Amino acid sequence: MRPSVGVVIPTRGDRPGPLRAALTGVLAQEYAGRVEVVVVADGAPASLVAGSVAGSTACSEAVRSVRVLDNRRAAGLPGARNTGISVLGTDFVAFCDDDDLWLPGKLAAQVAALTEEPDAGFASCAVEVEYGDRRVPRLAGTGRVTHRHLTRSRMMMVHSSTFLFRRGSTWVDESAPAGQNEDWDLALRAAWRHPIVHVDRPLVRVRWGSSHYVGRWADRIAGLEWMLARHPGLAAEPRGAARVYGQLAFCHAALGRRREAARWSLRAFSARPGEPRAAVALAVAGGLVSPRAVVHALHRRGHGI
């Protein structure tokens, strides 16, 4: 028998169209095993979200495969994910954000990859980033993502909507400030135990245009500082440290905190001379370019700051 899979889709209830599309992508997977879907409403009544789900013609025939629950844990994305994990009794758990889309073959390929490697408990896959009218594939270039990979680089293709893991092995840390970087933290902890099995084909479409997190600079600062405190190895790896320091510099620059931006830029250059994020942060701090213009240009290329 094929392993059973439970899929957790957190939602605030404010994106009914993308939510229905996410459900369609999950329910359309050609996978012979049992699949359960739990939609967790965070910040909106489950009854309201259930109405959006029931109104989807794409999933009307499979609506009994979908449960809609209120978030029973800490408010925010980590608590919503853990609420979903806690009610599932499946062999595997997978995540899908309510604005992302699983592409055909995603679930079968990842389950097969984990089944072939019994010691591994966590899988990801490549993605295609959709922003406006552009779609850009992001590949890892490897079939195994190690802890060092994730320390040197965020590896954005190791995205929460690609996660598939053995139930009972992983929980989301609900102390993540405003839910920032909870997925990076989760992947780092998984890779510390065993390299992540990565299917390097774009099997998830990540839609950046509707993200709740873009532009929340203070929250992003808090999330990056939380990661530095929680994972000291980030500061010990020069390339990874420079990247995080450059991101902090950019976020402070976006908030108009020129002195803090300069301080973090200097730290980034000290860790890695020529770190591009630090240079961009100084340009933003100096008023040469707006943070919005920088983010837009990067997202058009399938990248973030």
mmCIF file of C-alpha atoms in Angstrom:
data_model
loop_
_atom_site.group_PDB
_atom_site.id
_atom_site.type_symbol
_atom_site.label_atom_id
_atom_site.label_comp_id
_atom_site.label_asym_id
_atom_site.label_seq_id
_atom_site.Cartn_x
_atom_site.Cartn_y
_atom_site.Cartn_z
ATOM 1 C CA MET A 1 0.000 0.000 0.000
ATOM 2 C CA ARG A 2 1.139 3.537 -0.727
ATOM 3 C CA PRO A 3 1.910 5.707 2.318
ATOM 4 C CA SER A 4 -0.896 8.049 3.310
ATOM 5 C CA VAL A 5 -0.295 11.798 3.085
ATOM 6 C CA GLY A 6 -1.877 14.650 5.014
ATOM 7 C CA VAL A 7 -1.717 18.126 3.486
ATOM 8 C CA VAL A 8 -1.864 21.243 5.663
ATOM 9 C CA ILE A 9 -3.021 24.474 3.996
ATOM 10 C CA PRO A 10 -3.019 27.497 6.349
ATOM 11 C CA THR A 11 -5.118 30.490 5.306
ATOM 12 C CA ARG A 12 -6.231 33.850 6.616
ATOM 13 C CA GLY A 13 -9.389 33.529 4.583
ATOM 14 C CA ASP A 14 -8.647 36.635 2.517
ATOM 15 C CA ARG A 15 -7.586 34.846 -0.696
ATOM 16 C CA PRO A 16 -10.519 32.568 -1.640
ATOM 17 C CA GLY A 17 -9.524 32.349 -5.313
ATOM 18 C CA PRO A 18 -5.905 31.296 -4.722
ATOM 19 C CA LEU A 19 -7.062 28.973 -1.925
ATOM 20 C CA ARG A 20 -9.391 27.150 -4.298
ATOM 21 C CA ALA A 21 -6.564 26.916 -6.836
ATOM 22 C CA ALA A 22 -4.225 25.492 -4.170
ATOM 23 C CA LEU A 23 -6.849 22.884 -3.254
ATOM 24 C CA THR A 24 -7.340 22.004 -6.898
ATOM 25 C CA GLY A 25 -3.610 21.408 -7.313
ATOM 26 C CA VAL A 26 -3.524 19.142 -4.265
ATOM 27 C CA LEU A 27 -6.671 17.173 -5.082
ATOM 28 C CA ALA A 28 -5.630 16.721 -8.709
ATOM 29 C CA GLN A 29 -2.436 14.866 -7.783
ATOM 30 C CA GLU A 30 -2.316 11.418 -9.363
ATOM 31 C CA TYR A 31 -1.254 9.493 -6.287
ATOM 32 C CA ALA A 32 -2.567 6.044 -5.412
ATOM 33 C CA GLY A 33 -2.307 6.458 -1.629
ATOM 34 C CA ARG A 34 -4.821 8.072 0.726
ATOM 35 C CA VAL A 35 -4.646 11.852 0.841
ATOM 36 C CA GLU A 36 -6.245 14.000 3.567
ATOM 37 C CA VAL A 37 -6.373 17.789 3.365
ATOM 38 C CA VAL A 38 -6.683 20.066 6.383
ATOM 39 C CA VAL A 39 -7.321 23.754 5.754
ATOM 40 C CA VAL A 40 -6.514 25.731 8.904
ATOM 41 C CA ALA A 41 -8.223 29.101 9.274
ATOM 42 C CA ASP A 42 -6.028 31.619 11.079
ATOM 43 C CA GLY A 43 -7.588 35.020 11.681
ATOM 44 C CA ALA A 44 -10.887 34.197 9.979
ATOM 45 C CA PRO A 45 -13.736 31.900 11.112
ATOM 46 C CA ALA A 46 -13.472 28.350 9.835
ATOM 47 C CA SER A 47 -17.117 28.590 8.733
ATOM 48 C CA LEU A 48 -16.232 31.439 6.375
ATOM 49 C CA VAL A 49 -13.284 29.547 4.921
ATOM 50 C CA ALA A 50 -15.416 26.395 4.588
ATOM 51 C CA GLY A 51 -17.815 28.373 2.433
ATOM 52 C CA SER A 52 -14.962 29.271 0.100
ATOM 53 C CA VAL A 53 -13.877 25.629 -0.096
ATOM 54 C CA ALA A 54 -17.396 24.336 -0.686
ATOM 55 C CA GLY A 55 -17.864 26.871 -3.461
ATOM 56 C CA SER A 56 -15.010 25.450 -5.466
ATOM 57 C CA THR A 57 -16.310 23.468 -8.446
ATOM 58 C CA ALA A 58 -12.867 21.938 -8.800
ATOM 59 C CA CYS A 59 -13.048 20.166 -5.450
ATOM 60 C CA SER A 60 -16.814 19.691 -5.062
ATOM 61 C CA GLU A 61 -16.601 15.948 -5.774
ATOM 62 C CA ALA A 62 -13.747 15.506 -3.301
ATOM 63 C CA VAL A 63 -14.979 17.895 -0.640
ATOM 64 C CA ARG A 64 -15.180 15.053 1.915
ATOM 65 C CA SER A 65 -11.396 14.771 1.604
ATOM 66 C CA VAL A 66 -11.092 18.321 2.973
ATOM 67 C CA ARG A 67 -11.508 19.429 6.582
ATOM 68 C CA VAL A 68 -11.564 23.074 7.624
ATOM 69 C CA LEU A 69 -10.501 23.874 11.188
ATOM 70 C CA ASP A 70 -9.812 26.942 13.280
ATOM 71 C CA ASN A 71 -6.211 27.454 14.389
ATOM 72 C CA ARG A 72 -6.073 25.892 17.876
ATOM 73 C CA ARG A 73 -2.542 26.971 18.711
ATOM 74 C CA ALA A 74 -0.587 30.232 18.691
ATOM 75 C CA ALA A 75 -1.974 32.761 16.247
ATOM 76 C CA GLY A 76 -0.002 32.959 13.025
ATOM 77 C CA LEU A 77 1.433 30.667 10.383
ATOM 78 C CA PRO A 78 3.523 28.365 12.663
ATOM 79 C CA GLY A 79 0.566 27.698 14.965
ATOM 80 C CA ALA A 80 -1.716 27.058 11.997
ATOM 81 C CA ARG A 81 0.729 24.542 10.552
ATOM 82 C CA ASN A 82 1.044 22.745 13.894
ATOM 83 C CA THR A 83 -2.742 22.649 14.266
ATOM 84 C CA GLY A 84 -2.911 20.796 10.974
ATOM 85 C CA ILE A 85 -0.110 18.394 11.906
ATOM 86 C CA SER A 86 -1.776 17.618 15.251
ATOM 87 C CA VAL A 87 -5.042 16.367 13.731
ATOM 88 C CA LEU A 88 -3.524 14.183 11.035
ATOM 89 C CA GLY A 89 -2.931 10.439 11.382
ATOM 90 C CA THR A 90 -1.177 9.933 8.058
ATOM 91 C CA ASP A 91 2.265 8.505 7.322
ATOM 92 C CA PHE A 92 3.515 11.753 5.786
ATOM 93 C CA VAL A 93 2.675 15.425 6.180
ATOM 94 C CA ALA A 94 2.991 18.033 3.431
ATOM 95 C CA PHE A 95 2.538 21.805 3.409
ATOM 96 C CA CYS A 96 0.995 24.023 0.759
ATOM 97 C CA ASP A 97 0.521 27.771 1.183
ATOM 98 C CA ASP A 98 -2.869 29.082 0.126
ATOM 99 C CA ASP A 99 -1.373 31.170 -2.702
ATOM 100 C CA ASP A 100 0.861 28.444 -4.167
ATOM 101 C CA LEU A 101 0.103 25.626 -6.572
ATOM 102 C CA TRP A 102 1.261 22.017 -6.670
ATOM 103 C CA LEU A 103 2.030 20.921 -10.227
ATOM 104 C CA PRO A 104 1.263 17.431 -11.620
ATOM 105 C CA GLY A 105 3.459 14.655 -10.273
ATOM 106 C CA LYS A 106 4.667 16.526 -7.185
ATOM 107 C CA LEU A 107 3.362 14.176 -4.528
ATOM 108 C CA ALA A 108 4.182 10.888 -6.267
ATOM 109 C CA ALA A 109 7.765 11.970 -7.041
ATOM 110 C CA GLN A 110 8.505 13.030 -3.475
ATOM 111 C CA VAL A 111 6.926 10.000 -1.813
ATOM 112 C CA ALA A 112 8.919 7.759 -4.149
ATOM 113 C CA ALA A 113 12.133 9.623 -3.319
ATOM 114 C CA LEU A 114 11.582 9.269 0.440
ATOM 115 C CA THR A 115 10.532 5.623 0.104
ATOM 116 C CA GLU A 116 13.783 4.864 -1.713
ATOM 117 C CA GLU A 117 15.793 6.366 1.149
ATOM 118 C CA PRO A 118 14.332 5.044 4.439
ATOM 119 C CA ASP A 119 16.819 6.957 6.622
ATOM 120 C CA ALA A 120 15.622 10.287 5.225
ATOM 121 C CA GLY A 121 12.562 11.888 6.732
ATOM 122 C CA PHE A 122 12.204 15.134 4.810
ATOM 123 C CA ALA A 123 11.838 16.042 1.135
ATOM 124 C CA SER A 124 11.629 19.163 -1.005
ATOM 125 C CA CYS A 125 11.527 19.908 -4.731
ATOM 126 C CA ALA A 126 12.418 22.657 -7.185
ATOM 127 C CA VAL A 127 9.923 25.450 -7.851
ATOM 128 C CA GLU A 128 8.905 27.925 -10.495
ATOM 129 C CA VAL A 129 8.438 31.471 -9.224
ATOM 130 C CA GLU A 130 5.442 33.298 -10.654
ATOM 131 C CA TYR A 131 5.529 37.077 -10.469
ATOM 132 C CA GLY A 132 3.260 39.088 -12.723
ATOM 133 C CA ASP A 133 3.450 37.580 -16.199
ATOM 134 C CA ARG A 134 6.769 35.811 -15.615
ATOM 135 C CA ARG A 135 7.571 32.312 -14.410
ATOM 136 C CA VAL A 136 11.171 31.521 -13.487
ATOM 137 C CA PRO A 137 12.326 27.994 -12.506
ATOM 138 C CA ARG A 138 14.558 27.772 -9.448
ATOM 139 C CA LEU A 139 16.584 24.570 -9.228
ATOM 140 C CA ALA A 140 18.962 23.455 -6.475
ATOM 141 C CA GLY A 141 21.393 21.629 -8.759
ATOM 142 C CA THR A 142 21.529 18.720 -6.316
ATOM 143 C CA GLY A 143 19.440 15.776 -5.158
ATOM 144 C CA ARG A 144 20.507 16.218 -1.525
ATOM 145 C CA VAL A 145 20.294 19.488 0.403
ATOM 146 C CA THR A 146 22.654 19.514 3.364
ATOM 147 C CA HIS A 147 22.798 21.639 6.483
ATOM 148 C CA ARG A 148 25.794 23.466 4.990
ATOM 149 C CA HIS A 149 23.821 24.250 1.832
ATOM 150 C CA LEU A 150 21.153 25.925 3.946
ATOM 151 C CA THR A 151 23.707 27.756 6.071
ATOM 152 C CA ARG A 152 25.526 29.212 3.080
ATOM 153 C CA SER A 153 22.308 30.073 1.244
ATOM 154 C CA ARG A 154 18.624 30.257 2.075
ATOM 155 C CA MET A 155 17.980 27.903 -0.913
ATOM 156 C CA MET A 156 14.587 29.448 -1.654
ATOM 157 C CA MET A 157 13.568 26.409 -3.698
ATOM 158 C CA VAL A 158 13.503 24.534 -0.366
ATOM 159 C CA HIS A 159 10.187 26.287 0.152
ATOM 160 C CA SER A 160 7.469 25.443 2.657
ATOM 161 C CA SER A 161 5.025 24.486 -0.119
ATOM 162 C CA THR A 162 7.498 21.795 -1.235
ATOM 163 C CA PHE A 163 7.890 20.197 2.211
ATOM 164 C CA LEU A 164 6.986 16.542 2.681
ATOM 165 C CA PHE A 165 8.077 14.768 5.869
ATOM 166 C CA ARG A 166 7.345 11.782 8.052
ATOM 167 C CA ARG A 167 4.629 12.587 10.581
ATOM 168 C CA GLY A 168 5.939 12.829 14.132
ATOM 169 C CA SER A 169 9.430 13.873 13.106
ATOM 170 C CA THR A 170 8.876 17.608 12.736
ATOM 171 C CA TRP A 171 6.972 20.488 14.310
ATOM 172 C CA VAL A 172 7.107 24.169 13.457
ATOM 173 C CA ASP A 173 8.653 26.502 16.043
ATOM 174 C CA GLU A 174 5.851 28.815 17.126
ATOM 175 C CA SER A 175 8.274 31.324 18.646
ATOM 176 C CA ALA A 176 9.259 32.592 15.171
ATOM 177 C CA PRO A 177 8.507 36.355 15.226
ATOM 178 C CA ALA A 178 5.425 37.055 13.093
ATOM 179 C CA GLY A 179 5.996 33.646 11.493
ATOM 180 C CA GLN A 180 9.165 34.888 9.791
ATOM 181 C CA ASN A 181 11.709 32.234 8.694
ATOM 182 C CA GLU A 182 9.855 29.363 10.351
ATOM 183 C CA ASP A 183 10.321 27.344 7.146
ATOM 184 C CA TRP A 184 14.060 28.022 6.931
ATOM 185 C CA ASP A 185 14.419 27.021 10.594
ATOM 186 C CA LEU A 186 12.424 23.841 9.944
ATOM 187 C CA ALA A 187 14.582 22.902 6.957
ATOM 188 C CA LEU A 188 17.823 23.559 8.866
ATOM 189 C CA ARG A 189 16.704 21.320 11.720
ATOM 190 C CA ALA A 190 15.676 18.585 9.288
ATOM 191 C CA ALA A 191 18.962 18.782 7.359
ATOM 192 C CA TRP A 192 20.927 18.579 10.613
ATOM 193 C CA ARG A 193 19.445 15.122 11.188
ATOM 194 C CA HIS A 194 19.822 13.901 7.598
ATOM 195 C CA PRO A 195 20.281 15.582 4.194
ATOM 196 C CA ILE A 196 16.965 16.639 2.684
ATOM 197 C CA VAL A 197 15.926 14.495 -0.274
ATOM 198 C CA HIS A 198 15.380 16.965 -3.095
ATOM 199 C CA VAL A 199 13.536 16.284 -6.347
ATOM 200 C CA ASP A 200 15.185 18.874 -8.587
ATOM 201 C CA ARG A 201 12.255 19.448 -10.919
ATOM 202 C CA PRO A 202 9.857 22.421 -10.663
ATOM 203 C CA LEU A 203 6.831 20.738 -9.122
ATOM 204 C CA VAL A 204 5.438 23.701 -7.173
ATOM 205 C CA ARG A 205 4.469 27.123 -8.500
ATOM 206 C CA VAL A 206 5.303 29.774 -5.892
ATOM 207 C CA ARG A 207 3.261 32.930 -6.403
ATOM 208 C CA TRP A 208 5.114 35.909 -4.999
ATOM 209 C CA GLY A 209 2.718 38.588 -6.162
ATOM 210 C CA SER A 210 0.251 37.985 -3.322
ATOM 211 C CA SER A 211 2.682 37.344 -0.451
ATOM 212 C CA HIS A 212 1.709 38.686 2.978
ATOM 213 C CA TYR A 213 5.369 39.115 3.936
ATOM 214 C CA VAL A 214 6.798 41.474 1.325
ATOM 215 C CA GLY A 215 7.409 44.928 2.761
ATOM 216 C CA ARG A 216 7.002 43.960 6.423
ATOM 217 C CA TRP A 217 10.513 45.179 7.122
ATOM 218 C CA ALA A 218 10.355 45.298 10.930
ATOM 219 C CA ASP A 219 9.020 41.730 11.052
ATOM 220 C CA ARG A 220 11.755 40.609 8.676
ATOM 221 C CA ILE A 221 14.412 42.178 10.897
ATOM 222 C CA ALA A 222 12.997 40.376 13.936
ATOM 223 C CA GLY A 223 12.915 37.088 12.012
ATOM 224 C CA LEU A 224 16.517 37.383 10.850
ATOM 225 C CA GLU A 225 17.757 38.262 14.337
ATOM 226 C CA TRP A 226 15.803 35.262 15.659
ATOM 227 C CA MET A 227 17.560 33.018 13.146
ATOM 228 C CA LEU A 228 21.005 34.347 14.093
ATOM 229 C CA ALA A 229 20.298 33.664 17.768
ATOM 230 C CA ARG A 230 18.762 30.235 17.113
ATOM 231 C CA HIS A 231 21.370 29.032 14.588
ATOM 232 C CA PRO A 232 24.837 30.318 15.569
ATOM 233 C CA GLY A 233 26.316 28.469 12.608
ATOM 234 C CA LEU A 234 24.870 31.135 10.306
ATOM 235 C CA ALA A 235 27.346 33.691 11.645
ATOM 236 C CA ALA A 236 30.228 31.210 11.406
ATOM 237 C CA GLU A 237 29.813 30.707 7.644
ATOM 238 C CA PRO A 238 31.155 33.877 5.925
ATOM 239 C CA ARG A 239 28.989 33.669 2.823
ATOM 240 C CA GLY A 240 25.827 32.905 4.775
ATOM 241 C CA ALA A 241 26.599 35.549 7.397
ATOM 242 C CA ALA A 242 27.163 38.208 4.727
ATOM 243 C CA ARG A 243 23.841 37.350 3.124
ATOM 244 C CA VAL A 244 21.906 37.703 6.400
ATOM 245 C CA TYR A 245 23.747 40.879 7.386
ATOM 246 C CA GLY A 246 23.037 42.306 3.932
ATOM 247 C CA GLN A 247 19.355 41.485 4.299
ATOM 248 C CA LEU A 248 19.295 43.209 7.686
ATOM 249 C CA ALA A 249 21.004 46.241 6.151
ATOM 250 C CA PHE A 250 18.390 46.363 3.377
ATOM 251 C CA CYS A 251 15.449 46.070 5.777
ATOM 252 C CA HIS A 252 16.796 48.884 7.974
ATOM 253 C CA ALA A 253 17.403 51.006 4.869
ATOM 254 C CA ALA A 254 13.817 50.380 3.743
ATOM 255 C CA LEU A 255 12.634 51.732 7.118
ATOM 256 C CA GLY A 256 14.827 54.834 6.748
ATOM 257 C CA ARG A 257 17.266 53.759 9.451
ATOM 258 C CA ARG A 258 20.403 54.895 7.672
ATOM 259 C CA ARG A 259 22.797 54.368 10.573
ATOM 260 C CA GLU A 260 21.644 50.799 11.191
ATOM 261 C CA ALA A 261 21.776 50.104 7.463
ATOM 262 C CA ALA A 262 25.372 51.340 7.330
ATOM 263 C CA ARG A 263 26.318 49.275 10.394
ATOM 264 C CA TRP A 264 24.928 46.033 8.989
ATOM 265 C CA SER A 265 26.397 46.771 5.549
ATOM 266 C CA LEU A 266 29.820 47.110 7.114
ATOM 267 C CA ARG A 267 29.384 43.761 8.860
ATOM 268 C CA ALA A 268 28.308 42.190 5.568
ATOM 269 C CA PHE A 269 31.352 43.569 3.724
ATOM 270 C CA SER A 270 33.603 42.376 6.548
ATOM 271 C CA ALA A 271 32.246 38.849 6.232
ATOM 272 C CA ARG A 272 32.320 38.852 2.442
ATOM 273 C CA PRO A 273 33.821 41.769 0.517
ATOM 274 C CA GLY A 274 31.549 42.708 -2.346
ATOM 275 C CA GLU A 275 28.332 41.315 -0.801
ATOM 276 C CA PRO A 276 25.707 42.691 -3.246
ATOM 277 C CA ARG A 277 22.891 43.053 -0.700
ATOM 278 C CA ALA A 278 25.013 45.435 1.357
ATOM 279 C CA ALA A 279 25.730 47.596 -1.676
ATOM 280 C CA VAL A 280 22.039 47.683 -2.592
ATOM 281 C CA ALA A 281 21.144 48.552 1.013
ATOM 282 C CA LEU A 282 23.497 51.532 0.927
ATOM 283 C CA ALA A 283 21.911 52.694 -2.329
ATOM 284 C CA VAL A 284 18.463 52.501 -0.719
ATOM 285 C CA ALA A 285 19.694 54.271 2.418
ATOM 286 C CA GLY A 286 21.160 57.034 0.242
ATOM 287 C CA GLY A 287 17.873 57.532 -1.591
ATOM 288 C CA LEU A 288 19.270 56.400 -4.949
ATOM 289 C CA VAL A 289 16.610 53.723 -5.411
ATOM 290 C CA SER A 290 13.443 52.711 -3.582
ATOM 291 C CA PRO A 291 13.171 49.360 -1.767
ATOM 292 C CA ARG A 292 10.023 48.617 -3.732
ATOM 293 C CA ALA A 293 11.845 49.045 -7.045
ATOM 294 C CA VAL A 294 14.632 46.728 -5.894
ATOM 295 C CA VAL A 295 12.216 44.013 -4.771
ATOM 296 C CA HIS A 296 10.195 44.296 -7.975
ATOM 297 C CA ALA A 297 13.302 43.951 -10.160
ATOM 298 C CA LEU A 298 14.531 40.927 -8.201
ATOM 299 C CA HIS A 299 11.141 39.207 -8.160
ATOM 300 C CA ARG A 300 10.895 39.596 -11.943
ATOM 301 C CA ARG A 301 14.012 37.407 -12.080
ATOM 302 C CA GLY A 302 12.680 34.870 -9.589
ATOM 303 C CA HIS A 303 14.880 36.115 -6.744
ATOM 304 C CA GLY A 304 14.422 37.981 -3.471
ATOM 305 C CA ILE A 305 16.698 40.259 -1.476
#
